[in-house]
Short mmCIF file of C-alpha atoms in Angstrom, two decimals:
data_model
loop_
_atom_site.label_atom_id
_atom_site.label_comp_id
_atom_site.label_asym_id
_atom_site.label_seq_id
_atom_site.Cartn_x
_atom_site.Cartn_y
_atom_site.Cartn_z
CA MET A 1 -12.79 -29.30 -48.13
CA HIS A 2 -12.10 -32.76 -48.16
CA GLU A 3 -8.97 -31.71 -45.91
CA PHE A 4 -11.32 -30.17 -43.46
CA PHE A 5 -13.33 -33.49 -43.47
CA LEU A 6 -10.38 -35.29 -42.83
CA SER A 7 -8.66 -33.42 -40.29
CA THR A 8 -12.12 -33.49 -38.46
CA SER A 9 -11.94 -37.10 -38.38
CA ILE A 10 -8.45 -37.50 -37.37
CA LEU A 11 -9.77 -34.92 -34.40
CA LEU A 12 -12.64 -37.41 -33.63
CA CYS A 13 -10.31 -40.40 -33.67
CA PHE A 14 -8.00 -38.83 -31.02
CA LEU A 15 -11.40 -38.16 -29.13
CA VAL A 16 -12.31 -42.00 -29.13
CA LEU A 17 -9.00 -42.69 -27.84
CA LEU A 18 -9.75 -40.73 -24.78
CA CYS A 19 -13.04 -42.56 -24.74
CA LEU A 20 -11.31 -45.84 -24.91
CA TYR A 21 -9.20 -44.92 -22.07
CA ARG A 22 -12.27 -44.46 -19.88
CA GLY A 23 -14.12 -47.48 -21.41
CA THR A 24 -10.78 -49.79 -20.32
CA VAL A 25 -9.45 -48.56 -17.16
CA GLY A 26 -12.40 -46.51 -15.91
CA PRO A 27 -13.88 -47.45 -12.05
CA GLY A 28 -16.71 -49.39 -12.46
CA VAL A 29 -19.09 -50.95 -14.92
CA LEU A 30 -21.17 -47.60 -15.45
CA ASN A 31 -17.71 -45.68 -16.70
CA ARG A 32 -17.11 -48.19 -18.57
CA ILE A 33 -21.01 -48.26 -20.66
CA ALA A 34 -20.69 -44.57 -20.48
CA GLY A 35 -17.33 -44.52 -22.16
CA ILE A 36 -18.35 -47.37 -24.77
CA SER A 37 -21.42 -45.43 -25.85
CA ALA A 38 -19.85 -42.12 -26.39
CA ILE A 39 -17.24 -44.16 -28.66
CA GLY A 40 -20.64 -44.90 -30.74
CA THR A 41 -21.85 -41.78 -31.09
CA LYS A 42 -18.38 -40.34 -32.02
CA THR A 43 -17.96 -43.41 -34.52
CA LEU A 44 -21.47 -42.19 -36.05
CA VAL A 45 -20.03 -38.87 -36.71
CA ILE A 46 -16.79 -40.45 -38.21
CA LEU A 47 -18.66 -42.52 -40.25
CA LEU A 48 -20.51 -39.58 -42.04
CA LEU A 49 -17.84 -37.77 -42.47
CA MET A 50 -16.04 -40.50 -44.23
CA GLY A 51 -19.13 -40.58 -46.49
CA PHE A 52 -18.43 -37.22 -47.24
CA ILE A 53 -14.58 -37.79 -47.92
CA TYR A 54 -15.53 -40.55 -50.56
CA ASP A 55 -18.91 -38.69 -51.73
CA ARG A 56 -20.94 -41.55 -50.77
CA VAL A 57 -23.31 -39.56 -48.34
CA GLU A 58 -26.30 -41.73 -48.97
CA MET A 59 -24.66 -44.98 -48.25
CA PHE A 60 -23.11 -43.72 -45.18
CA VAL A 61 -26.01 -42.30 -43.82
CA ASP A 62 -27.86 -45.95 -43.81
CA ILE A 63 -24.59 -47.60 -42.15
CA SER A 64 -24.54 -45.11 -39.29
CA MET A 65 -28.44 -45.11 -38.81
CA VAL A 66 -27.99 -48.85 -38.30
CA TYR A 67 -24.83 -48.16 -35.92
CA ALA A 68 -26.62 -45.62 -33.73
CA LEU A 69 -29.63 -47.93 -33.45
CA LEU A 70 -27.78 -50.66 -32.60
CA ASN A 71 -25.35 -48.85 -29.89
CA PHE A 72 -28.81 -47.77 -28.56
CA ILE A 73 -30.50 -51.10 -27.89
CA GLY A 74 -27.10 -52.49 -26.95
CA THR A 75 -26.45 -49.87 -24.11
CA LEU A 76 -30.33 -50.55 -22.83
CA ALA A 77 -29.65 -54.31 -22.62
CA VAL A 78 -26.71 -54.01 -21.04
CA ALA A 79 -28.13 -51.39 -18.19
CA LYS A 80 -30.97 -53.95 -17.83
CA TYR A 81 -28.80 -56.89 -17.35
CA LEU A 82 -26.60 -54.76 -14.64
CA GLU A 83 -30.02 -53.61 -13.05
CA ILE A 84 -31.24 -57.26 -12.47
CA GLU A 85 -27.88 -58.50 -11.81
CA GLY A 86 -27.50 -56.18 -8.94
CA GLU A 87 -24.21 -54.44 -10.05
CA VAL A 88 -25.60 -50.66 -9.79
CA MET B 1 -52.70 -50.78 -23.71
CA TRP B 2 -50.08 -52.18 -21.25
CA PRO B 3 -51.53 -54.99 -19.37
CA GLU B 4 -51.57 -54.96 -15.74
CA TYR B 5 -48.12 -55.84 -14.00
CA THR B 6 -48.21 -58.72 -12.00
CA GLU B 7 -45.03 -60.91 -10.79
CA GLN B 8 -46.99 -64.02 -12.57
CA SER B 9 -47.63 -62.31 -15.99
CA ASP B 10 -44.30 -61.18 -16.52
CA ASN B 11 -42.14 -62.42 -14.29
CA PHE B 12 -42.43 -66.38 -14.40
CA GLY B 13 -42.40 -66.71 -10.81
CA GLY B 14 -39.11 -64.56 -10.30
CA LYS B 15 -36.97 -66.49 -12.48
CA ASN B 16 -36.60 -64.41 -15.31
CA LYS B 17 -36.26 -60.49 -14.98
CA MET B 18 -34.40 -59.71 -18.49
CA ILE B 19 -37.91 -59.98 -20.24
CA ARG B 20 -39.86 -58.45 -17.68
CA VAL B 21 -41.97 -55.11 -17.92
CA THR B 22 -39.66 -51.89 -17.28
CA ASP B 23 -41.06 -49.79 -14.66
CA ASP B 24 -39.10 -46.57 -16.72
CA VAL B 25 -41.39 -44.13 -18.40
CA ILE B 26 -38.84 -42.52 -20.57
CA ILE B 27 -37.60 -45.97 -21.71
CA LYS B 28 -41.03 -47.45 -22.35
CA THR B 29 -41.76 -44.38 -23.95
CA ILE B 30 -39.19 -44.13 -26.08
CA ALA B 31 -39.43 -47.74 -27.05
CA ARG B 32 -43.00 -47.74 -27.95
CA VAL B 33 -42.45 -44.75 -30.35
CA LEU B 34 -39.44 -45.80 -31.79
CA THR B 35 -40.31 -49.74 -32.69
CA PRO B 36 -42.52 -49.00 -36.07
CA PHE B 37 -39.85 -46.66 -37.34
CA ILE B 38 -37.13 -49.56 -36.69
CA GLN B 39 -39.18 -52.01 -38.40
CA VAL B 40 -39.44 -49.93 -41.45
CA TYR B 41 -36.20 -49.16 -41.35
CA ALA B 42 -35.24 -52.64 -41.25
CA LEU B 43 -37.51 -53.33 -44.37
CA TYR B 44 -36.38 -50.70 -46.29
CA VAL B 45 -32.81 -52.10 -45.64
CA ILE B 46 -33.84 -55.67 -46.69
CA MET B 47 -35.98 -54.25 -50.08
CA HIS B 48 -33.22 -51.79 -50.96
CA GLY B 49 -30.35 -54.34 -51.08
CA HIS B 50 -29.18 -54.10 -54.29
CA HIS B 51 -28.97 -50.31 -54.19
CA SER B 52 -27.49 -49.38 -51.16
CA PRO B 53 -25.49 -51.44 -48.18
CA GLY B 54 -27.22 -54.03 -46.64
CA GLY B 55 -29.86 -56.91 -47.37
CA GLY B 56 -31.24 -59.84 -46.20
CA PHE B 57 -29.10 -60.18 -43.18
CA GLN B 58 -28.73 -56.87 -41.78
CA GLY B 59 -32.25 -56.02 -42.08
CA GLY B 60 -32.94 -59.46 -40.52
CA VAL B 61 -31.02 -58.27 -37.49
CA ILE B 62 -32.58 -54.66 -37.55
CA LEU B 63 -36.02 -56.34 -37.40
CA ALA B 64 -35.01 -58.72 -34.58
CA ALA B 65 -33.57 -55.61 -32.67
CA SER B 66 -36.43 -54.04 -32.81
CA LEU B 67 -38.25 -57.05 -31.31
CA ILE B 68 -35.63 -57.11 -28.68
CA LEU B 69 -36.08 -53.64 -27.92
CA LEU B 70 -39.98 -54.21 -27.35
CA LEU B 71 -39.05 -57.55 -25.47
CA ILE B 72 -37.02 -55.74 -22.77
CA THR B 73 -39.20 -52.75 -22.53
CA HIS B 74 -42.58 -53.91 -22.74
CA GLY B 75 -42.24 -57.62 -21.58
CA TRP B 76 -43.08 -60.95 -22.57
CA ALA B 77 -46.68 -60.69 -22.22
CA GLU B 78 -46.98 -57.61 -24.53
CA THR B 79 -44.16 -59.17 -27.15
CA LYS B 80 -46.21 -62.52 -27.26
CA LYS B 81 -49.06 -60.58 -28.95
CA LYS B 82 -46.83 -59.96 -31.84
CA PHE B 83 -44.55 -62.46 -31.87
CA SER B 84 -44.78 -65.45 -30.22
CA GLU B 85 -42.43 -68.52 -29.65
CA THR B 86 -44.41 -70.56 -31.92
CA LYS B 87 -44.63 -67.88 -34.48
CA THR B 88 -40.56 -67.75 -34.03
CA ALA B 89 -40.36 -71.35 -35.21
CA VAL B 90 -42.68 -71.02 -38.01
CA PHE B 91 -40.81 -68.25 -39.60
CA CYS B 92 -37.42 -69.89 -38.94
CA ALA B 93 -38.90 -72.56 -41.12
CA VAL B 94 -40.53 -70.52 -43.98
CA GLY B 95 -37.40 -68.27 -44.57
CA VAL B 96 -35.58 -71.02 -45.46
CA LEU B 97 -38.63 -72.46 -47.71
CA ILE B 98 -38.58 -68.82 -49.78
CA TYR B 99 -34.87 -69.28 -50.34
CA THR B 100 -34.75 -73.18 -51.24
CA GLY B 101 -37.71 -72.80 -52.66
CA ILE B 102 -36.41 -70.14 -55.35
CA GLY B 103 -33.26 -72.08 -55.74
CA VAL B 104 -34.79 -75.41 -56.49
CA LEU B 105 -37.64 -73.30 -58.65
CA CYS B 106 -34.60 -72.17 -60.91
CA ILE B 107 -33.09 -75.84 -61.18
CA PHE B 108 -36.89 -77.03 -62.50
CA MET B 109 -37.15 -74.07 -65.09
CA GLY B 110 -33.78 -75.66 -66.53
CA GLY B 111 -30.61 -73.70 -64.65
CA ASN B 112 -28.56 -73.78 -61.73
CA PHE B 113 -29.18 -73.53 -58.26
CA LEU B 114 -29.96 -69.90 -57.60
CA ASP B 115 -29.76 -69.31 -61.33
CA TYR B 116 -32.21 -66.39 -61.39
CA GLY B 117 -32.15 -66.07 -65.26
CA LYS B 118 -34.05 -68.68 -65.92
CA LEU B 119 -36.86 -67.61 -63.92
CA GLY B 120 -37.66 -64.98 -66.35
CA GLY B 121 -40.09 -67.52 -68.57
CA LEU B 122 -41.97 -67.93 -65.39
CA LEU B 123 -42.45 -64.15 -64.07
CA MET B 124 -42.73 -62.90 -67.65
CA VAL B 125 -40.15 -60.32 -67.90
CA ILE B 126 -36.12 -60.22 -69.30
CA PRO B 127 -33.52 -62.02 -67.57
CA PRO B 128 -31.91 -59.32 -66.02
CA GLU B 129 -35.01 -58.30 -64.48
CA ALA B 130 -36.03 -61.61 -63.13
CA ARG B 131 -32.35 -61.58 -61.73
CA SER B 132 -33.37 -58.59 -59.80
CA LEU B 133 -36.66 -60.10 -58.55
CA GLY B 134 -34.93 -63.04 -57.76
CA ILE B 135 -32.47 -61.44 -55.42
CA LEU B 136 -35.28 -59.57 -53.76
CA GLY B 137 -37.07 -63.34 -52.70
CA VAL B 138 -33.99 -64.54 -51.95
CA GLU B 139 -33.02 -61.89 -49.59
CA ILE B 140 -36.34 -61.75 -48.11
CA GLY B 141 -36.19 -65.06 -47.18
CA VAL B 142 -32.98 -64.48 -45.55
CA GLY B 143 -34.33 -61.61 -43.42
CA ILE B 144 -37.45 -63.77 -42.28
CA THR B 145 -34.85 -66.39 -41.07
CA VAL B 146 -32.14 -64.17 -39.57
CA MET B 147 -34.78 -62.37 -37.94
CA ALA B 148 -36.44 -65.29 -36.31
CA VAL B 149 -33.37 -67.19 -35.35
CA MET B 150 -31.68 -63.69 -33.57
CA PHE B 151 -34.82 -63.08 -31.64
CA SER B 152 -35.02 -66.80 -30.72
CA ILE B 153 -31.71 -66.89 -29.48
CA PHE B 154 -31.95 -63.40 -27.32
CA PHE B 155 -35.02 -65.13 -26.04
CA ASP B 156 -33.25 -68.30 -25.01
CA THR B 157 -30.32 -67.22 -23.72
CA SER B 158 -32.34 -64.60 -21.54
CA THR B 159 -35.10 -67.50 -19.95
CA GLY B 160 -32.29 -69.81 -19.83
CA GLY B 161 -33.94 -72.33 -21.55
CA ASN B 162 -37.44 -72.28 -19.84
CA SER B 163 -40.35 -71.78 -22.06
CA PRO B 164 -42.38 -69.21 -20.75
CA GLU B 165 -45.36 -70.18 -22.45
CA ASP B 166 -45.43 -73.28 -20.28
CA GLU B 167 -44.63 -71.97 -17.35
CA THR B 168 -47.39 -69.00 -17.48
CA THR B 169 -49.78 -71.53 -18.50
CA SER B 170 -49.09 -73.82 -15.78
CA SER B 171 -48.59 -71.20 -12.87
CA LEU B 172 -51.69 -68.99 -13.57
CA ARG B 173 -54.11 -71.76 -14.17
CA MET C 1 -81.40 21.59 -4.30
CA GLU C 2 -78.03 20.37 -3.37
CA VAL C 3 -79.24 17.72 -0.99
CA THR C 4 -81.57 16.33 -3.84
CA LEU C 5 -78.54 16.16 -6.45
CA LEU C 6 -76.92 14.25 -3.66
CA VAL C 7 -79.64 11.87 -3.00
CA GLN C 8 -79.92 11.47 -6.65
CA ALA C 9 -75.96 10.87 -7.06
CA THR C 10 -75.93 8.34 -4.19
CA ASP C 11 -79.23 6.80 -5.67
CA ASP C 12 -77.08 6.43 -9.40
CA ALA C 13 -73.97 5.16 -7.21
CA PHE C 14 -76.10 2.61 -5.55
CA ARG C 15 -77.86 1.70 -8.70
CA THR C 16 -74.47 1.16 -10.71
CA LEU C 17 -72.94 -0.61 -7.60
CA GLU C 18 -76.12 -2.85 -7.91
CA ASN C 19 -75.89 -3.86 -11.39
CA ALA C 20 -72.10 -4.40 -11.03
CA ARG C 21 -72.97 -6.98 -8.27
CA GLN C 22 -75.36 -8.51 -10.31
CA GLN C 23 -73.24 -8.61 -13.23
CA ALA C 24 -70.23 -9.79 -11.11
CA ILE C 25 -72.61 -12.54 -9.80
CA GLY C 26 -73.52 -13.71 -13.09
CA LEU C 27 -70.04 -13.81 -14.20
CA LEU C 28 -68.96 -16.02 -11.18
CA ASP C 29 -71.58 -18.45 -11.31
CA THR C 30 -70.76 -19.19 -15.37
CA ALA C 31 -66.91 -18.83 -14.47
CA VAL C 32 -67.98 -21.77 -11.62
CA GLY C 33 -69.79 -23.58 -14.20
CA LEU C 34 -66.77 -23.55 -16.64
CA THR C 35 -64.24 -24.40 -14.13
CA ALA C 36 -66.27 -27.37 -13.13
CA GLU C 37 -67.09 -28.57 -16.46
CA THR C 38 -63.43 -28.58 -17.33
CA ARG C 39 -62.36 -30.06 -14.27
CA SER C 40 -64.93 -32.92 -14.88
CA VAL C 41 -63.68 -33.20 -18.76
CA GLN C 42 -60.34 -32.88 -17.47
CA LYS C 43 -60.73 -35.77 -14.50
CA LYS C 44 -62.41 -38.18 -17.51
CA ASN C 45 -59.24 -37.48 -19.72
CA ILE C 46 -56.81 -38.06 -17.10
CA GLN C 47 -58.90 -41.28 -15.61
CA ALA C 48 -58.66 -42.67 -19.52
CA ILE C 49 -55.05 -42.00 -19.71
CA PHE C 50 -54.40 -43.64 -16.43
CA ARG C 51 -56.49 -46.50 -17.20
CA GLY C 52 -54.52 -47.02 -20.36
CA ALA C 53 -57.71 -46.97 -22.35
CA GLN C 54 -58.01 -46.05 -25.91
CA GLU C 55 -61.75 -44.81 -25.78
CA THR C 56 -62.36 -42.51 -28.51
CA ARG C 57 -59.32 -44.21 -31.12
CA SER C 58 -60.41 -47.26 -32.64
CA LYS C 59 -57.98 -49.66 -34.21
CA LEU C 60 -58.66 -48.56 -37.58
CA GLN C 61 -57.49 -44.77 -36.83
CA ASN C 62 -54.40 -45.98 -35.14
CA PHE C 63 -54.16 -48.68 -38.28
CA ILE C 64 -54.54 -45.40 -40.80
CA GLY C 65 -52.52 -43.09 -39.02
CA THR C 66 -49.55 -45.26 -38.38
CA PHE C 67 -49.64 -46.32 -42.07
CA PHE C 68 -49.48 -42.74 -43.24
CA LEU C 69 -46.70 -42.34 -41.04
CA MET C 70 -44.83 -44.80 -41.90
CA PHE C 71 -45.07 -44.24 -45.60
CA VAL C 72 -43.82 -40.74 -45.24
CA PHE C 73 -40.76 -42.09 -43.38
CA TRP C 74 -40.57 -44.71 -46.21
CA VAL C 75 -40.39 -42.35 -48.97
CA LEU C 76 -37.81 -40.01 -47.21
CA LEU C 77 -35.88 -43.00 -46.40
CA SER C 78 -36.06 -44.45 -50.21
CA GLY C 79 -36.17 -41.52 -52.37
CA ARG C 80 -36.99 -43.65 -55.77
CA PHE C 81 -40.74 -42.66 -56.81
CA ASP C 82 -41.09 -45.58 -59.62
CA THR C 83 -43.76 -47.73 -59.34
CA PHE C 84 -42.56 -51.05 -58.25
CA HIS C 85 -40.60 -49.48 -55.03
CA LEU C 86 -43.66 -47.33 -54.20
CA THR C 87 -45.50 -50.73 -54.15
CA LEU C 88 -42.95 -52.51 -52.01
CA GLY C 89 -43.32 -49.40 -49.72
CA ILE C 90 -47.18 -50.03 -49.21
CA ILE C 91 -46.69 -53.45 -48.75
CA CYS C 92 -43.87 -53.02 -46.03
CA CYS C 93 -46.14 -50.18 -44.52
CA LEU C 94 -48.98 -52.42 -44.33
CA PHE C 95 -47.37 -55.13 -42.66
CA ILE C 96 -45.53 -53.02 -39.88
CA SER C 97 -48.95 -51.41 -39.53
CA LEU C 98 -50.66 -54.70 -39.07
CA LEU C 99 -47.66 -55.42 -36.40
CA SER C 100 -47.60 -52.46 -34.20
CA TYR C 101 -50.60 -50.26 -34.96
CA ASP C 102 -50.95 -49.84 -31.20
CA LEU C 103 -47.58 -48.78 -30.20
CA LEU C 104 -47.29 -45.26 -32.00
CA PHE C 105 -50.38 -43.75 -31.13
CA ALA C 106 -51.23 -45.13 -27.57
CA ASN C 107 -51.89 -42.76 -24.72
CA ILE C 108 -52.27 -39.95 -26.82
CA ARG C 109 -54.79 -37.47 -26.38
CA ILE C 110 -57.92 -36.28 -28.00
CA GLY C 111 -56.84 -32.90 -29.70
CA ASP C 112 -55.33 -30.98 -32.70
CA TYR C 113 -52.36 -32.93 -33.66
CA GLY C 114 -51.31 -29.76 -36.01
CA LEU C 115 -51.32 -27.41 -33.46
CA VAL C 116 -49.36 -29.69 -31.15
CA VAL C 117 -46.85 -30.32 -34.23
CA ARG C 118 -46.43 -26.15 -34.78
CA ARG C 119 -46.14 -25.63 -31.36
CA PHE C 120 -43.33 -28.41 -30.53
CA LEU C 121 -41.48 -26.56 -33.95
CA SER C 122 -41.81 -23.36 -32.43
CA TYR C 123 -40.48 -24.88 -29.12
CA ALA C 124 -37.27 -26.07 -30.75
CA PRO C 125 -35.52 -22.99 -31.21
CA TRP C 126 -35.95 -21.96 -28.12
CA LEU C 127 -34.77 -25.11 -26.50
CA ILE C 128 -31.75 -25.09 -28.94
CA TYR C 129 -30.92 -21.36 -27.38
CA GLN C 130 -31.18 -22.32 -23.96
CA ILE C 131 -28.80 -25.20 -24.43
CA ILE C 132 -26.69 -22.90 -26.28
CA LEU C 133 -26.46 -20.56 -23.15
CA SER C 134 -26.00 -23.32 -20.58
CA ASN C 135 -23.18 -25.10 -22.98
CA PHE C 136 -21.32 -21.84 -22.21
CA HIS C 137 -21.81 -21.67 -18.55
CA VAL C 138 -21.15 -25.21 -17.95
CA ALA C 139 -17.66 -24.67 -20.24
CA ALA C 140 -16.82 -21.78 -17.77
CA LEU C 141 -17.14 -23.66 -14.87
CA ALA C 142 -15.44 -26.67 -15.98
CA LEU C 143 -12.63 -24.41 -17.25
CA LYS C 144 -12.16 -22.38 -14.29
CA PRO C 145 -9.27 -23.52 -12.33
CA ASN C 146 -11.01 -23.61 -8.69
CA LEU C 147 -14.01 -25.61 -10.29
CA PRO C 148 -16.81 -24.31 -8.56
CA VAL C 149 -19.70 -26.69 -8.74
CA ASP C 150 -22.13 -27.68 -6.42
CA PRO C 151 -23.81 -30.89 -7.43
CA HIS C 152 -27.03 -32.02 -5.93
CA VAL C 153 -30.15 -33.77 -6.89
CA MET C 154 -32.80 -31.63 -6.64
CA LYS C 155 -36.74 -33.30 -6.63
CA PHE C 156 -40.06 -31.68 -7.89
CA LYS C 157 -43.59 -32.67 -8.96
CA THR C 158 -44.60 -31.88 -12.41
CA LYS C 159 -48.06 -30.89 -13.33
CA LEU C 160 -47.63 -32.59 -16.77
CA GLU C 161 -49.79 -35.63 -17.27
CA THR C 162 -49.31 -37.80 -20.31
CA ASP C 163 -45.90 -39.87 -20.78
CA ILE C 164 -45.32 -38.12 -24.12
CA SER C 165 -44.80 -34.87 -22.13
CA TRP C 166 -43.18 -36.24 -19.11
CA VAL C 167 -40.51 -37.56 -21.89
CA THR C 168 -40.21 -34.31 -23.69
CA LEU C 169 -39.63 -32.79 -20.41
CA ALA C 170 -37.02 -35.40 -19.07
CA ASN C 171 -35.04 -35.42 -22.67
CA SER C 172 -35.18 -31.54 -22.70
CA ILE C 173 -33.55 -31.53 -19.29
CA THR C 174 -30.89 -33.80 -20.17
CA LEU C 175 -30.27 -32.17 -23.27
CA THR C 176 -29.28 -29.26 -21.55
CA PRO C 177 -25.99 -29.61 -20.33
CA GLY C 178 -25.54 -29.38 -16.19
CA THR C 179 -28.75 -31.21 -15.46
CA ILE C 180 -29.74 -34.96 -16.14
CA THR C 181 -32.94 -36.05 -15.34
CA MET C 182 -32.25 -39.55 -13.37
CA ASP C 183 -35.75 -40.97 -12.77
CA ILE C 184 -39.51 -40.39 -12.98
CA LYS C 185 -41.59 -41.92 -10.28
CA ASP C 186 -45.17 -41.32 -9.95
CA GLY C 187 -44.76 -37.90 -11.53
CA GLU C 188 -42.09 -36.81 -9.65
CA PHE C 189 -38.62 -36.22 -11.27
CA TYR C 190 -35.45 -36.70 -10.21
CA VAL C 191 -32.95 -34.19 -11.42
CA HIS C 192 -29.05 -34.01 -10.83
CA ALA C 193 -28.02 -30.65 -11.26
CA LEU C 194 -24.24 -29.47 -11.37
CA ASP C 195 -24.52 -25.87 -10.30
CA LYS C 196 -26.97 -23.30 -8.25
CA LYS C 197 -27.58 -21.45 -11.58
CA VAL C 198 -28.72 -24.24 -13.72
CA ALA C 199 -30.98 -25.54 -10.91
CA ASP C 200 -32.21 -22.17 -10.41
CA ASP C 201 -33.23 -21.86 -14.08
CA LEU C 202 -34.96 -25.16 -13.94
CA ASP C 203 -36.94 -24.10 -10.89
CA THR C 204 -38.12 -21.22 -12.32
CA GLY C 205 -40.35 -23.68 -14.65
CA GLU C 206 -40.44 -22.22 -18.11
CA MET C 207 -39.74 -25.37 -19.52
CA GLU C 208 -42.49 -27.08 -18.04
CA ASP C 209 -44.68 -24.51 -18.89
CA ARG C 210 -43.65 -24.06 -22.30
CA ILE C 211 -44.20 -28.21 -22.55
CA ALA C 212 -47.55 -28.01 -21.04
CA HIS C 213 -48.37 -25.36 -23.79
CA ILE C 214 -47.07 -27.79 -26.73
CA PHE C 215 -49.26 -30.52 -25.39
CA MET C 216 -52.37 -28.46 -24.23
CA GLU C 217 -52.35 -30.18 -20.82
CA ALA C 218 -52.61 -28.18 -17.44
CA ASP C 219 -52.31 -24.55 -19.26
CA HIS C 220 -55.61 -23.91 -20.76
CA ILE C 221 -57.83 -24.50 -17.50
CA TYR C 222 -55.14 -21.83 -15.91
CA VAL C 223 -55.37 -19.40 -18.75
CA GLN C 224 -59.20 -20.10 -18.79
CA ASP C 225 -59.31 -19.52 -15.07
CA ALA C 226 -57.12 -16.35 -15.38
CA LEU C 227 -59.30 -15.01 -18.08
CA ASP C 228 -62.54 -15.22 -15.93
CA VAL C 229 -60.88 -13.70 -12.89
CA ALA C 230 -59.90 -10.65 -15.25
CA ARG C 231 -63.59 -10.35 -16.82
CA ILE C 232 -64.54 -10.18 -13.24
CA TYR C 233 -62.53 -7.86 -11.61
CA GLY C 234 -62.99 -5.32 -14.61
CA ALA C 235 -66.80 -5.65 -14.09
CA ILE C 236 -66.44 -4.96 -10.48
CA ARG C 237 -64.34 -2.01 -11.21
#
């Protein structure tokens, strides 16, 4: 079962690279925000899979919850900042 | 529950838009429902610092994040009822006071600074349990300070240093 | 002989018709009364919601509700049942309830919460099924080489009234692949749809009806009206 989790994590890391491409070269600020929040979501799943690999799920669930939370609030704050700066 | 939206009460005369009420129903409702859960989670992270990852700093950051979420969605007029600037200053100091107080108490009990084992006589428990309780107290202090300082940093950078409490009182009355 | 029979039959027929007419008038009167009553109650509810007033729920009720919900959440998170941790949980939940008792239960309707929860739980599998269906549809769209998409923004007025049902509808639309809620302004939804088919699926209004059913918002009036009309129709026949 560990091999399955490991290969899934590696696949997700590859998807993170794709999102990182959108986050770095993507035209406009909104594409970058979307790319970065997609990276956040994938990191969350990777953290949970790491928890399964190391058999410490109850620890990694806490970490991933914090990650999701701060990702959400960060995206919201950046969106609000862009709204008031008139970039959108 | 939301106060009437006026330019003066939320906007500080157009100077600050980062901490005014948003007019998006979805974000407002989600923030309103999510905030108590985030706060309970933050306190869980603080209180269970010795069993699971986390501790004072992380819990304080999450608690501050919940208040920041409230601030950028419901505006300063609503957040002020829960966490005003005066409370921010007081909590900054109280957290450090708890931390240092526990440390100095250990010195008075005949140990080193933050030597929790010596608190056992005072709390009437065995030294390992006293160590656990002492760490919990210190983490609560750290959490309170971090929460207040994080909130204060966000608030000051978003208002640009103008204290809105002075401005609202001067512009409204 | 035959004439008397005919006259009698006509008399009977007239009497039955008259009875039916009286019954129908009575039923219509009650129906009008019922509808007016529901309308006025509804109007009062809407006014209360839009004023943001919390007339029927006091602060104490909100406080107690928040406390119990938070304590359940704490126990779920903590998973330790010794006295020390439960006491810590009670203290923390009291603190949180003091801090934000007015957030969780603001703008909520008076009603049977257990029923709402049960209906929501039965709504979730349907939503997941819809998500899977349109997932396949969007995947097929994206994998076709000529990319037959037709993106457009559609606007519709909703019949839902509270903010929580608006948010449920908006998030359900966003969760379904192919459609994204862009904005809600004054009860009007602005939805970006990827394709004609997903837009048509949304236009049937089934999702909205189901959400109105969950939160008991607009449907009970309509159901009441339909029942009244059916009874009148049956009596007249």
